[in-house]
Amino acid sequence: MINVTVLAENYVKDFRCRGEFGLAMYIETEDHKILFDTGASGLMFANAEQKGVNLSEADICVISHGHFDHTGGLPEFCRQNRKAKIYLHRDAFGATFGETKGKIDDYECGILWDPEVLEVCGDRVIRTDGPEWIGRDVVVSGTIPELPEFQPPERFYRLRTGADPGLAGELTPESAGEMSAGSAGKSRTGRDLIPDTMSHEQFLAIREPGKGIVLFSGCSHKGIIAAICRAKALFPGEPLYAVVAGMHLIGASCGMRQKIIDRLIEEEPQIVVPLHCTGLEAICMMKAQFGDRCRLTGTGGRLRF
């Protein structure tokens, strides 16, 4: 049995809790208590108290990727929890910028605190790259291979600081101009922006005996279908039982949303829980097509698999 308490999410399920643009979930299995992402701030701690969740008991923390709305509560978690191993991708840190309506944002959306904060955790911090297994039935994916036919609908950029792992497509000052999607601009510090390949995106997958794979994804910036394909490769022969994920379809076209939903339907999950950045229109489409198999929740909500 897997029990999930949503500690931070855009919408609110339990009126005693407060929501925010971000994601944090407390996942309990027979063997582990896992904090998956930490929201945009420390709000999850007040919500945890309301729901009777003691975050100091977590033995694992998984950070899905290096964006502020999934990492804001991690510094305080490190201070309050003295035992949890923290699975954070090695490429998670870097000055990161998104785009809005074809223009690169002039504010950072990456991790907004200093990496030195993690020094208090010592060797509890595991810098992932490839899959990290936690027993036979739990895995943190590490970098998710791309699936060309399901390209994500948005782009992110990072400031070039030399040969950063996971960053590609170096752009020169000659190619820089207006800061718009599809072309990079120069930052105010004069350094070039280069595309972020989102190598730091990772998911958590749990094999539930007799049911199959339960997949947890923060934003699915590499694409939710790419995450599903990787999870099934890590657990060969296991069916996909549940998808609990932000799917970042908020900026996708209606046609792209339907293409992804069609593929989701082909995977035959018993439960789909769209969260956070999936977007209201995509959530409505999923509910209409999955029916009771699509479960809607928010901050303070509970799920059981």
PDB file of C-alpha atoms in Angstrom:
ATOM      1  CA  MET A   1       0.000   0.000   0.000  1.00  0.00           C
ATOM      2  CA  ILE A   2       1.230   3.491  -0.909  1.00  0.00           C
ATOM      3  CA  ASN A   3      -0.239   6.485   0.942  1.00  0.00           C
ATOM      4  CA  VAL A   4       0.315  10.013  -0.360  1.00  0.00           C
ATOM      5  CA  THR A   5      -0.353  13.353   1.323  1.00  0.00           C
ATOM      6  CA  VAL A   6      -0.118  16.436  -0.883  1.00  0.00           C
ATOM      7  CA  LEU A   7       1.712  19.099   1.139  1.00  0.00           C
ATOM      8  CA  ALA A   8       1.988  21.813  -1.536  1.00  0.00           C
ATOM      9  CA  GLU A   9       0.152  22.265  -4.825  1.00  0.00           C
ATOM     10  CA  ASN A  10      -1.480  25.029  -6.870  1.00  0.00           C
ATOM     11  CA  TYR A  11      -4.979  24.115  -5.730  1.00  0.00           C
ATOM     12  CA  VAL A  12      -6.327  23.354  -2.244  1.00  0.00           C
ATOM     13  CA  LYS A  13      -8.223  20.184  -1.330  1.00  0.00           C
ATOM     14  CA  ASP A  14      -8.317  20.651   2.470  1.00  0.00           C
ATOM     15  CA  PHE A  15      -9.451  24.147   3.503  1.00  0.00           C
ATOM     16  CA  ARG A  16      -7.214  23.996   6.592  1.00  0.00           C
ATOM     17  CA  CYS A  17      -4.162  24.070   4.298  1.00  0.00           C
ATOM     18  CA  ARG A  18      -2.762  26.769   2.024  1.00  0.00           C
ATOM     19  CA  GLY A  19      -1.733  26.317  -1.584  1.00  0.00           C
ATOM     20  CA  GLU A  20       1.075  27.788  -3.660  1.00  0.00           C
ATOM     21  CA  PHE A  21       2.515  27.433  -7.147  1.00  0.00           C
ATOM     22  CA  GLY A  22       4.711  24.447  -6.422  1.00  0.00           C
ATOM     23  CA  LEU A  23       4.653  20.799  -5.484  1.00  0.00           C
ATOM     24  CA  ALA A  24       5.480  18.690  -2.430  1.00  0.00           C
ATOM     25  CA  MET A  25       4.189  15.214  -1.572  1.00  0.00           C
ATOM     26  CA  TYR A  26       4.740  12.909   1.396  1.00  0.00           C
ATOM     27  CA  ILE A  27       4.763   9.289   0.249  1.00  0.00           C
ATOM     28  CA  GLU A  28       4.540   6.393   2.686  1.00  0.00           C
ATOM     29  CA  THR A  29       5.278   2.799   1.720  1.00  0.00           C
ATOM     30  CA  GLU A  30       5.772  -0.249   3.922  1.00  0.00           C
ATOM     31  CA  ASP A  31       9.517   0.442   4.018  1.00  0.00           C
ATOM     32  CA  HIS A  32       9.983   4.175   3.465  1.00  0.00           C
ATOM     33  CA  LYS A  33       8.695   7.657   4.194  1.00  0.00           C
ATOM     34  CA  ILE A  34       9.578   9.818   1.207  1.00  0.00           C
ATOM     35  CA  LEU A  35       9.338  13.563   0.707  1.00  0.00           C
ATOM     36  CA  PHE A  36       8.998  14.200  -3.019  1.00  0.00           C
ATOM     37  CA  ASP A  37       9.838  17.855  -3.754  1.00  0.00           C
ATOM     38  CA  THR A  38       9.522  20.672  -1.236  1.00  0.00           C
ATOM     39  CA  GLY A  39       7.300  23.356  -2.792  1.00  0.00           C
ATOM     40  CA  ALA A  40       8.204  26.961  -3.518  1.00  0.00           C
ATOM     41  CA  SER A  41       8.619  28.036   0.105  1.00  0.00           C
ATOM     42  CA  GLY A  42       8.388  26.644   3.607  1.00  0.00           C
ATOM     43  CA  LEU A  43       4.609  26.442   3.357  1.00  0.00           C
ATOM     44  CA  MET A  44       4.662  22.652   3.336  1.00  0.00           C
ATOM     45  CA  PHE A  45       5.703  22.585   7.006  1.00  0.00           C
ATOM     46  CA  ALA A  46       2.513  24.306   8.192  1.00  0.00           C
ATOM     47  CA  ASN A  47       0.454  22.065   5.915  1.00  0.00           C
ATOM     48  CA  ALA A  48       2.256  18.988   7.217  1.00  0.00           C
ATOM     49  CA  GLU A  49       1.353  19.972  10.761  1.00  0.00           C
ATOM     50  CA  GLN A  50      -2.291  20.342   9.765  1.00  0.00           C
ATOM     51  CA  LYS A  51      -2.260  16.868   8.208  1.00  0.00           C
ATOM     52  CA  GLY A  52      -0.401  15.180  11.070  1.00  0.00           C
ATOM     53  CA  VAL A  53       2.722  14.550   9.003  1.00  0.00           C
ATOM     54  CA  ASN A  54       6.060  14.644  10.846  1.00  0.00           C
ATOM     55  CA  LEU A  55       8.669  15.510   8.228  1.00  0.00           C
ATOM     56  CA  SER A  56      11.502  14.671  10.620  1.00  0.00           C
ATOM     57  CA  GLU A  57      10.511  11.021  10.146  1.00  0.00           C
ATOM     58  CA  ALA A  58      11.172  11.027   6.402  1.00  0.00           C
ATOM     59  CA  ASP A  59      14.094   8.769   5.494  1.00  0.00           C
ATOM     60  CA  ILE A  60      14.276   9.852   1.835  1.00  0.00           C
ATOM     61  CA  CYS A  61      13.882  13.163   0.005  1.00  0.00           C
ATOM     62  CA  VAL A  62      13.718  13.236  -3.789  1.00  0.00           C
ATOM     63  CA  ILE A  63      14.054  16.519  -5.711  1.00  0.00           C
ATOM     64  CA  SER A  64      12.556  16.189  -9.183  1.00  0.00           C
ATOM     65  CA  HIS A  65      14.520  19.049 -10.793  1.00  0.00           C
ATOM     66  CA  GLY A  66      16.312  22.305 -10.102  1.00  0.00           C
ATOM     67  CA  HIS A  67      13.463  24.830 -10.206  1.00  0.00           C
ATOM     68  CA  PHE A  68      12.411  27.125  -7.372  1.00  0.00           C
ATOM     69  CA  ASP A  69       8.846  25.819  -7.047  1.00  0.00           C
ATOM     70  CA  HIS A  70      10.105  22.337  -6.160  1.00  0.00           C
ATOM     71  CA  THR A  71      13.101  23.224  -3.993  1.00  0.00           C
ATOM     72  CA  GLY A  72      12.036  26.192  -1.862  1.00  0.00           C
ATOM     73  CA  GLY A  73      11.507  24.185   1.315  1.00  0.00           C
ATOM     74  CA  LEU A  74      14.671  22.077   1.076  1.00  0.00           C
ATOM     75  CA  PRO A  75      16.961  24.297   3.214  1.00  0.00           C
ATOM     76  CA  GLU A  76      14.537  24.180   6.147  1.00  0.00           C
ATOM     77  CA  PHE A  77      13.976  20.449   5.621  1.00  0.00           C
ATOM     78  CA  CYS A  78      17.742  19.945   5.908  1.00  0.00           C
ATOM     79  CA  ARG A  79      17.708  21.768   9.232  1.00  0.00           C
ATOM     80  CA  GLN A  80      14.722  19.882  10.615  1.00  0.00           C
ATOM     81  CA  ASN A  81      15.455  16.399   9.310  1.00  0.00           C
ATOM     82  CA  ARG A  82      18.804  14.895  10.307  1.00  0.00           C
ATOM     83  CA  LYS A  83      18.556  11.462   8.718  1.00  0.00           C
ATOM     84  CA  ALA A  84      16.974  11.537   5.250  1.00  0.00           C
ATOM     85  CA  LYS A  85      19.079  10.829   2.200  1.00  0.00           C
ATOM     86  CA  ILE A  86      18.519  13.578  -0.366  1.00  0.00           C
ATOM     87  CA  TYR A  87      18.481  12.587  -4.037  1.00  0.00           C
ATOM     88  CA  LEU A  88      19.346  15.665  -6.091  1.00  0.00           C
ATOM     89  CA  HIS A  89      20.597  15.568  -9.683  1.00  0.00           C
ATOM     90  CA  ARG A  90      24.188  16.689 -10.143  1.00  0.00           C
ATOM     91  CA  ASP A  91      23.064  19.248 -12.767  1.00  0.00           C
ATOM     92  CA  ALA A  92      20.317  20.772 -10.599  1.00  0.00           C
ATOM     93  CA  PHE A  93      22.119  24.046  -9.847  1.00  0.00           C
ATOM     94  CA  GLY A  94      22.509  26.847 -12.379  1.00  0.00           C
ATOM     95  CA  ALA A  95      21.079  30.288 -13.137  1.00  0.00           C
ATOM     96  CA  THR A  96      17.943  29.331 -15.053  1.00  0.00           C
ATOM     97  CA  PHE A  97      15.406  31.335 -17.063  1.00  0.00           C
ATOM     98  CA  GLY A  98      12.070  30.354 -18.557  1.00  0.00           C
ATOM     99  CA  GLU A  99      10.106  32.025 -21.321  1.00  0.00           C
ATOM    100  CA  THR A 100       6.746  33.764 -21.460  1.00  0.00           C
ATOM    101  CA  LYS A 101       4.887  34.439 -24.707  1.00  0.00           C
ATOM    102  CA  GLY A 102       8.025  33.926 -26.757  1.00  0.00           C
ATOM    103  CA  LYS A 103      10.254  36.120 -24.585  1.00  0.00           C
ATOM    104  CA  ILE A 104      12.936  34.851 -22.249  1.00  0.00           C
ATOM    105  CA  ASP A 105      12.110  35.929 -18.699  1.00  0.00           C
ATOM    106  CA  ASP A 106      14.336  38.468 -16.963  1.00  0.00           C
ATOM    107  CA  TYR A 107      14.097  36.650 -13.617  1.00  0.00           C
ATOM    108  CA  GLU A 108      15.519  33.326 -12.483  1.00  0.00           C
ATOM    109  CA  CYS A 109      13.374  30.231 -12.036  1.00  0.00           C
ATOM    110  CA  GLY A 110      16.090  27.843 -10.855  1.00  0.00           C
ATOM    111  CA  ILE A 111      17.137  27.020  -7.302  1.00  0.00           C
ATOM    112  CA  LEU A 112      17.193  30.334  -5.451  1.00  0.00           C
ATOM    113  CA  TRP A 113      19.425  29.414  -2.521  1.00  0.00           C
ATOM    114  CA  ASP A 114      23.155  28.755  -2.259  1.00  0.00           C
ATOM    115  CA  PRO A 115      24.384  25.162  -2.735  1.00  0.00           C
ATOM    116  CA  GLU A 116      26.387  25.564   0.483  1.00  0.00           C
ATOM    117  CA  VAL A 117      23.084  25.138   2.334  1.00  0.00           C
ATOM    118  CA  LEU A 118      23.435  21.396   1.703  1.00  0.00           C
ATOM    119  CA  GLU A 119      26.760  21.178   3.541  1.00  0.00           C
ATOM    120  CA  VAL A 120      24.889  20.544   6.787  1.00  0.00           C
ATOM    121  CA  CYS A 121      23.652  17.286   5.231  1.00  0.00           C
ATOM    122  CA  GLY A 122      27.143  15.993   4.476  1.00  0.00           C
ATOM    123  CA  ASP A 123      27.172  12.637   2.733  1.00  0.00           C
ATOM    124  CA  ARG A 124      23.395  12.346   2.964  1.00  0.00           C
ATOM    125  CA  VAL A 125      23.196  14.234  -0.348  1.00  0.00           C
ATOM    126  CA  ILE A 126      23.309  11.845  -3.288  1.00  0.00           C
ATOM    127  CA  ARG A 127      24.115  13.620  -6.566  1.00  0.00           C
ATOM    128  CA  THR A 128      22.302  11.549  -9.127  1.00  0.00           C
ATOM    129  CA  ASP A 129      23.033  11.033 -12.797  1.00  0.00           C
ATOM    130  CA  GLY A 130      21.793   7.585 -13.737  1.00  0.00           C
ATOM    131  CA  PRO A 131      19.225   5.479 -11.844  1.00  0.00           C
ATOM    132  CA  GLU A 132      19.593   5.190  -8.072  1.00  0.00           C
ATOM    133  CA  TRP A 133      17.892   2.129  -6.624  1.00  0.00           C
ATOM    134  CA  ILE A 134      16.466   2.177  -3.117  1.00  0.00           C
ATOM    135  CA  GLY A 135      15.916  -1.518  -2.631  1.00  0.00           C
ATOM    136  CA  ARG A 136      14.315  -3.599  -5.388  1.00  0.00           C
ATOM    137  CA  ASP A 137      11.044  -1.713  -5.689  1.00  0.00           C
ATOM    138  CA  VAL A 138      11.960   1.977  -5.517  1.00  0.00           C
ATOM    139  CA  VAL A 139      14.084   3.918  -7.993  1.00  0.00           C
ATOM    140  CA  VAL A 140      15.061   7.533  -8.641  1.00  0.00           C
ATOM    141  CA  SER A 141      15.485   7.724 -12.391  1.00  0.00           C
ATOM    142  CA  GLY A 142      18.324  10.173 -12.850  1.00  0.00           C
ATOM    143  CA  THR A 143      18.448  11.770 -16.307  1.00  0.00           C
ATOM    144  CA  ILE A 144      15.468  10.801 -18.472  1.00  0.00           C
ATOM    145  CA  PRO A 145      16.252   9.943 -22.116  1.00  0.00           C
ATOM    146  CA  GLU A 146      14.535  12.160 -24.656  1.00  0.00           C
ATOM    147  CA  LEU A 147      11.620  10.960 -26.740  1.00  0.00           C
ATOM    148  CA  PRO A 148      11.791  12.967 -29.999  1.00  0.00           C
ATOM    149  CA  GLU A 149       8.159  12.411 -30.982  1.00  0.00           C
ATOM    150  CA  PHE A 150       6.985  13.951 -27.708  1.00  0.00           C
ATOM    151  CA  GLN A 151       8.979  17.145 -27.368  1.00  0.00           C
ATOM    152  CA  PRO A 152       8.104  19.331 -24.351  1.00  0.00           C
ATOM    153  CA  PRO A 153       6.145  22.500 -25.208  1.00  0.00           C
ATOM    154  CA  GLU A 154       8.432  24.934 -23.366  1.00  0.00           C
ATOM    155  CA  ARG A 155      12.108  25.859 -23.303  1.00  0.00           C
ATOM    156  CA  PHE A 156      14.442  26.858 -20.503  1.00  0.00           C
ATOM    157  CA  TYR A 157      17.831  28.548 -20.622  1.00  0.00           C
ATOM    158  CA  ARG A 158      20.899  28.743 -18.419  1.00  0.00           C
ATOM    159  CA  LEU A 159      23.806  31.100 -18.127  1.00  0.00           C
ATOM    160  CA  ARG A 160      26.865  29.527 -19.709  1.00  0.00           C
ATOM    161  CA  THR A 161      29.604  29.030 -17.134  1.00  0.00           C
ATOM    162  CA  GLY A 162      32.074  27.011 -19.175  1.00  0.00           C
ATOM    163  CA  ALA A 163      31.577  23.309 -19.835  1.00  0.00           C
ATOM    164  CA  ASP A 164      28.549  22.683 -17.643  1.00  0.00           C
ATOM    165  CA  PRO A 165      27.396  19.048 -17.766  1.00  0.00           C
ATOM    166  CA  GLY A 166      23.971  18.552 -19.239  1.00  0.00           C
ATOM    167  CA  LEU A 167      23.924  21.808 -21.202  1.00  0.00           C
ATOM    168  CA  ALA A 168      24.146  21.836 -24.981  1.00  0.00           C
ATOM    169  CA  GLY A 169      23.725  24.031 -28.026  1.00  0.00           C
ATOM    170  CA  GLU A 170      26.217  26.754 -27.073  1.00  0.00           C
ATOM    171  CA  LEU A 171      25.195  30.152 -28.426  1.00  0.00           C
ATOM    172  CA  THR A 172      27.690  32.860 -29.295  1.00  0.00           C
ATOM    173  CA  PRO A 173      27.378  36.637 -28.949  1.00  0.00           C
ATOM    174  CA  GLU A 174      26.981  36.752 -32.741  1.00  0.00           C
ATOM    175  CA  SER A 175      23.859  34.601 -32.525  1.00  0.00           C
ATOM    176  CA  ALA A 176      22.514  36.524 -29.555  1.00  0.00           C
ATOM    177  CA  GLY A 177      20.026  39.279 -30.085  1.00  0.00           C
ATOM    178  CA  GLU A 178      16.561  39.851 -28.816  1.00  0.00           C
ATOM    179  CA  MET A 179      15.827  37.536 -25.867  1.00  0.00           C
ATOM    180  CA  SER A 180      13.140  35.439 -27.509  1.00  0.00           C
ATOM    181  CA  ALA A 181      12.253  31.778 -27.722  1.00  0.00           C
ATOM    182  CA  GLY A 182      14.347  29.850 -30.206  1.00  0.00           C
ATOM    183  CA  SER A 183      17.228  32.302 -29.947  1.00  0.00           C
ATOM    184  CA  ALA A 184      19.320  33.141 -26.949  1.00  0.00           C
ATOM    185  CA  GLY A 185      20.157  36.576 -25.660  1.00  0.00           C
ATOM    186  CA  LYS A 186      22.914  37.928 -23.497  1.00  0.00           C
ATOM    187  CA  SER A 187      22.227  38.279 -19.810  1.00  0.00           C
ATOM    188  CA  ARG A 188      22.666  41.552 -17.989  1.00  0.00           C
ATOM    189  CA  THR A 189      26.029  40.252 -16.779  1.00  0.00           C
ATOM    190  CA  GLY A 190      27.164  39.820 -20.377  1.00  0.00           C
ATOM    191  CA  ARG A 191      27.354  36.027 -20.312  1.00  0.00           C
ATOM    192  CA  ASP A 192      25.559  34.006 -22.993  1.00  0.00           C
ATOM    193  CA  LEU A 193      22.389  32.067 -22.411  1.00  0.00           C
ATOM    194  CA  ILE A 194      22.320  28.503 -23.674  1.00  0.00           C
ATOM    195  CA  PRO A 195      19.450  26.001 -23.827  1.00  0.00           C
ATOM    196  CA  ASP A 196      18.890  23.907 -20.712  1.00  0.00           C
ATOM    197  CA  THR A 197      18.451  20.305 -21.816  1.00  0.00           C
ATOM    198  CA  MET A 198      16.680  19.548 -18.502  1.00  0.00           C
ATOM    199  CA  SER A 199      19.151  16.756 -17.808  1.00  0.00           C
ATOM    200  CA  HIS A 200      18.392  17.391 -14.127  1.00  0.00           C
ATOM    201  CA  GLU A 201      14.768  16.266 -14.438  1.00  0.00           C
ATOM    202  CA  GLN A 202      14.153  12.949 -12.673  1.00  0.00           C
ATOM    203  CA  PHE A 203      11.214  10.947 -11.356  1.00  0.00           C
ATOM    204  CA  LEU A 204      10.451   8.523  -8.549  1.00  0.00           C
ATOM    205  CA  ALA A 205       8.982   5.144  -9.448  1.00  0.00           C
ATOM    206  CA  ILE A 206       7.669   2.561  -6.992  1.00  0.00           C
ATOM    207  CA  ARG A 207       6.714  -1.005  -7.865  1.00  0.00           C
ATOM    208  CA  GLU A 208       3.571  -1.961  -5.957  1.00  0.00           C
ATOM    209  CA  PRO A 209       3.324  -5.781  -5.866  1.00  0.00           C
ATOM    210  CA  GLY A 210       0.298  -7.123  -7.687  1.00  0.00           C
ATOM    211  CA  LYS A 211      -0.484  -3.739  -9.265  1.00  0.00           C
ATOM    212  CA  GLY A 212       2.514  -2.328 -11.131  1.00  0.00           C
ATOM    213  CA  ILE A 213       4.439   0.914 -11.389  1.00  0.00           C
ATOM    214  CA  VAL A 214       3.376   4.042  -9.532  1.00  0.00           C
ATOM    215  CA  LEU A 215       5.154   6.980 -11.185  1.00  0.00           C
ATOM    216  CA  PHE A 216       5.726  10.330  -9.445  1.00  0.00           C
ATOM    217  CA  SER A 217       6.941  13.220 -11.602  1.00  0.00           C
ATOM    218  CA  GLY A 218       7.374  16.845 -10.600  1.00  0.00           C
ATOM    219  CA  CYS A 219       6.968  18.752 -13.880  1.00  0.00           C
ATOM    220  CA  SER A 220       7.796  16.240 -16.624  1.00  0.00           C
ATOM    221  CA  HIS A 221       9.882  18.797 -18.510  1.00  0.00           C
ATOM    222  CA  LYS A 222      11.325  15.944 -20.599  1.00  0.00           C
ATOM    223  CA  GLY A 223       7.737  14.885 -21.318  1.00  0.00           C
ATOM    224  CA  ILE A 224       5.461  12.628 -19.281  1.00  0.00           C
ATOM    225  CA  ILE A 225       5.546   9.984 -22.032  1.00  0.00           C
ATOM    226  CA  ALA A 226       9.360   9.938 -21.900  1.00  0.00           C
ATOM    227  CA  ALA A 227       9.138   9.438 -18.124  1.00  0.00           C
ATOM    228  CA  ILE A 228       6.657   6.578 -18.531  1.00  0.00           C
ATOM    229  CA  CYS A 229       8.832   4.855 -21.125  1.00  0.00           C
ATOM    230  CA  ARG A 230      11.866   5.144 -18.852  1.00  0.00           C
ATOM    231  CA  ALA A 231       9.958   3.823 -15.837  1.00  0.00           C
ATOM    232  CA  LYS A 232       8.777   0.783 -17.797  1.00  0.00           C
ATOM    233  CA  ALA A 233      12.350   0.160 -18.956  1.00  0.00           C
ATOM    234  CA  LEU A 234      13.547   0.245 -15.351  1.00  0.00           C
ATOM    235  CA  PHE A 235      10.830  -2.214 -14.321  1.00  0.00           C
ATOM    236  CA  PRO A 236      10.641  -4.495 -17.388  1.00  0.00           C
ATOM    237  CA  GLY A 237       7.427  -6.448 -17.715  1.00  0.00           C
ATOM    238  CA  GLU A 238       5.576  -4.389 -15.098  1.00  0.00           C
ATOM    239  CA  PRO A 239       2.379  -2.567 -16.110  1.00  0.00           C
ATOM    240  CA  LEU A 240       1.888   1.116 -15.445  1.00  0.00           C
ATOM    241  CA  TYR A 241      -0.561   1.330 -12.560  1.00  0.00           C
ATOM    242  CA  ALA A 242      -0.646   5.043 -11.665  1.00  0.00           C
ATOM    243  CA  VAL A 243       0.754   8.368 -12.859  1.00  0.00           C
ATOM    244  CA  VAL A 244       0.926  11.145 -10.255  1.00  0.00           C
ATOM    245  CA  ALA A 245       2.491  14.112 -11.949  1.00  0.00           C
ATOM    246  CA  GLY A 246       2.800  17.664 -12.963  1.00  0.00           C
ATOM    247  CA  MET A 247       2.847  17.304 -16.745  1.00  0.00           C
ATOM    248  CA  HIS A 248       3.616  20.862 -17.870  1.00  0.00           C
ATOM    249  CA  LEU A 249       0.923  20.990 -20.527  1.00  0.00           C
ATOM    250  CA  ILE A 250      -0.197  24.463 -19.500  1.00  0.00           C
ATOM    251  CA  GLY A 251       1.550  25.982 -22.521  1.00  0.00           C
ATOM    252  CA  ALA A 252       0.883  23.163 -24.970  1.00  0.00           C
ATOM    253  CA  SER A 253      -1.457  23.418 -27.934  1.00  0.00           C
ATOM    254  CA  CYS A 254      -4.767  21.569 -27.806  1.00  0.00           C
ATOM    255  CA  GLY A 255      -3.431  19.173 -30.437  1.00  0.00           C
ATOM    256  CA  MET A 256      -0.301  18.404 -28.412  1.00  0.00           C
ATOM    257  CA  ARG A 257      -2.350  17.859 -25.255  1.00  0.00           C
ATOM    258  CA  GLN A 258      -4.594  15.408 -27.081  1.00  0.00           C
ATOM    259  CA  LYS A 259      -1.620  13.577 -28.584  1.00  0.00           C
ATOM    260  CA  ILE A 260      -0.163  13.060 -25.111  1.00  0.00           C
ATOM    261  CA  ILE A 261      -3.505  12.040 -23.624  1.00  0.00           C
ATOM    262  CA  ASP A 262      -4.019   9.540 -26.456  1.00  0.00           C
ATOM    263  CA  ARG A 263      -0.653   7.963 -25.648  1.00  0.00           C
ATOM    264  CA  LEU A 264      -1.501   7.957 -21.948  1.00  0.00           C
ATOM    265  CA  ILE A 265      -4.696   6.081 -22.733  1.00  0.00           C
ATOM    266  CA  GLU A 266      -2.676   3.509 -24.694  1.00  0.00           C
ATOM    267  CA  GLU A 267      -0.556   2.872 -21.577  1.00  0.00           C
ATOM    268  CA  GLU A 268      -3.744   1.863 -19.710  1.00  0.00           C
ATOM    269  CA  PRO A 269      -2.953   3.259 -16.251  1.00  0.00           C
ATOM    270  CA  GLN A 270      -5.592   2.520 -13.647  1.00  0.00           C
ATOM    271  CA  ILE A 271      -5.137   5.940 -12.038  1.00  0.00           C
ATOM    272  CA  VAL A 272      -4.029   9.331 -13.387  1.00  0.00           C
ATOM    273  CA  VAL A 273      -3.515  12.259 -11.002  1.00  0.00           C
ATOM    274  CA  PRO A 274      -2.678  15.487 -12.899  1.00  0.00           C
ATOM    275  CA  LEU A 275      -1.041  18.097 -10.675  1.00  0.00           C
ATOM    276  CA  HIS A 276       0.619  21.506 -10.519  1.00  0.00           C
ATOM    277  CA  CYS A 277       1.750  22.615 -13.987  1.00  0.00           C
ATOM    278  CA  THR A 278      -0.501  20.275 -15.986  1.00  0.00           C
ATOM    279  CA  GLY A 279      -2.859  23.202 -16.545  1.00  0.00           C
ATOM    280  CA  LEU A 280      -6.601  23.432 -16.018  1.00  0.00           C
ATOM    281  CA  GLU A 281      -7.518  22.830 -19.666  1.00  0.00           C
ATOM    282  CA  ALA A 282      -5.412  19.656 -19.864  1.00  0.00           C
ATOM    283  CA  ILE A 283      -6.804  18.478 -16.513  1.00  0.00           C
ATOM    284  CA  CYS A 284     -10.355  18.933 -17.827  1.00  0.00           C
ATOM    285  CA  MET A 285      -9.469  16.980 -20.981  1.00  0.00           C
ATOM    286  CA  MET A 286      -8.030  14.137 -18.902  1.00  0.00           C
ATOM    287  CA  LYS A 287     -11.034  14.021 -16.596  1.00  0.00           C
ATOM    288  CA  ALA A 288     -13.393  13.896 -19.572  1.00  0.00           C
ATOM    289  CA  GLN A 289     -11.488  11.035 -21.203  1.00  0.00           C
ATOM    290  CA  PHE A 290     -10.294   9.002 -18.223  1.00  0.00           C
ATOM    291  CA  GLY A 291     -13.442   9.466 -16.168  1.00  0.00           C
ATOM    292  CA  ASP A 292     -13.202   8.010 -12.664  1.00  0.00           C
ATOM    293  CA  ARG A 293      -9.648   6.877 -13.336  1.00  0.00           C
ATOM    294  CA  CYS A 294      -8.602  10.561 -13.274  1.00  0.00           C
ATOM    295  CA  ARG A 295      -8.439  11.720  -9.674  1.00  0.00           C
ATOM    296  CA  LEU A 296      -8.401  15.411  -8.836  1.00  0.00           C
ATOM    297  CA  THR A 297      -6.682  16.625  -5.706  1.00  0.00           C
ATOM    298  CA  GLY A 298      -4.691  19.518  -4.272  1.00  0.00           C
ATOM    299  CA  THR A 299      -2.932  20.733  -1.145  1.00  0.00           C
ATOM    300  CA  GLY A 300      -4.042  18.662   1.822  1.00  0.00           C
ATOM    301  CA  GLY A 301      -5.451  15.888  -0.332  1.00  0.00           C
ATOM    302  CA  ARG A 302      -4.696  12.227   0.282  1.00  0.00           C
ATOM    303  CA  LEU A 303      -4.260   9.386  -2.183  1.00  0.00           C
ATOM    304  CA  ARG A 304      -3.938   5.638  -1.696  1.00  0.00           C
ATOM    305  CA  PHE A 305      -2.604   3.078  -4.165  1.00  0.00           C
TER     306      PHE A 305
END
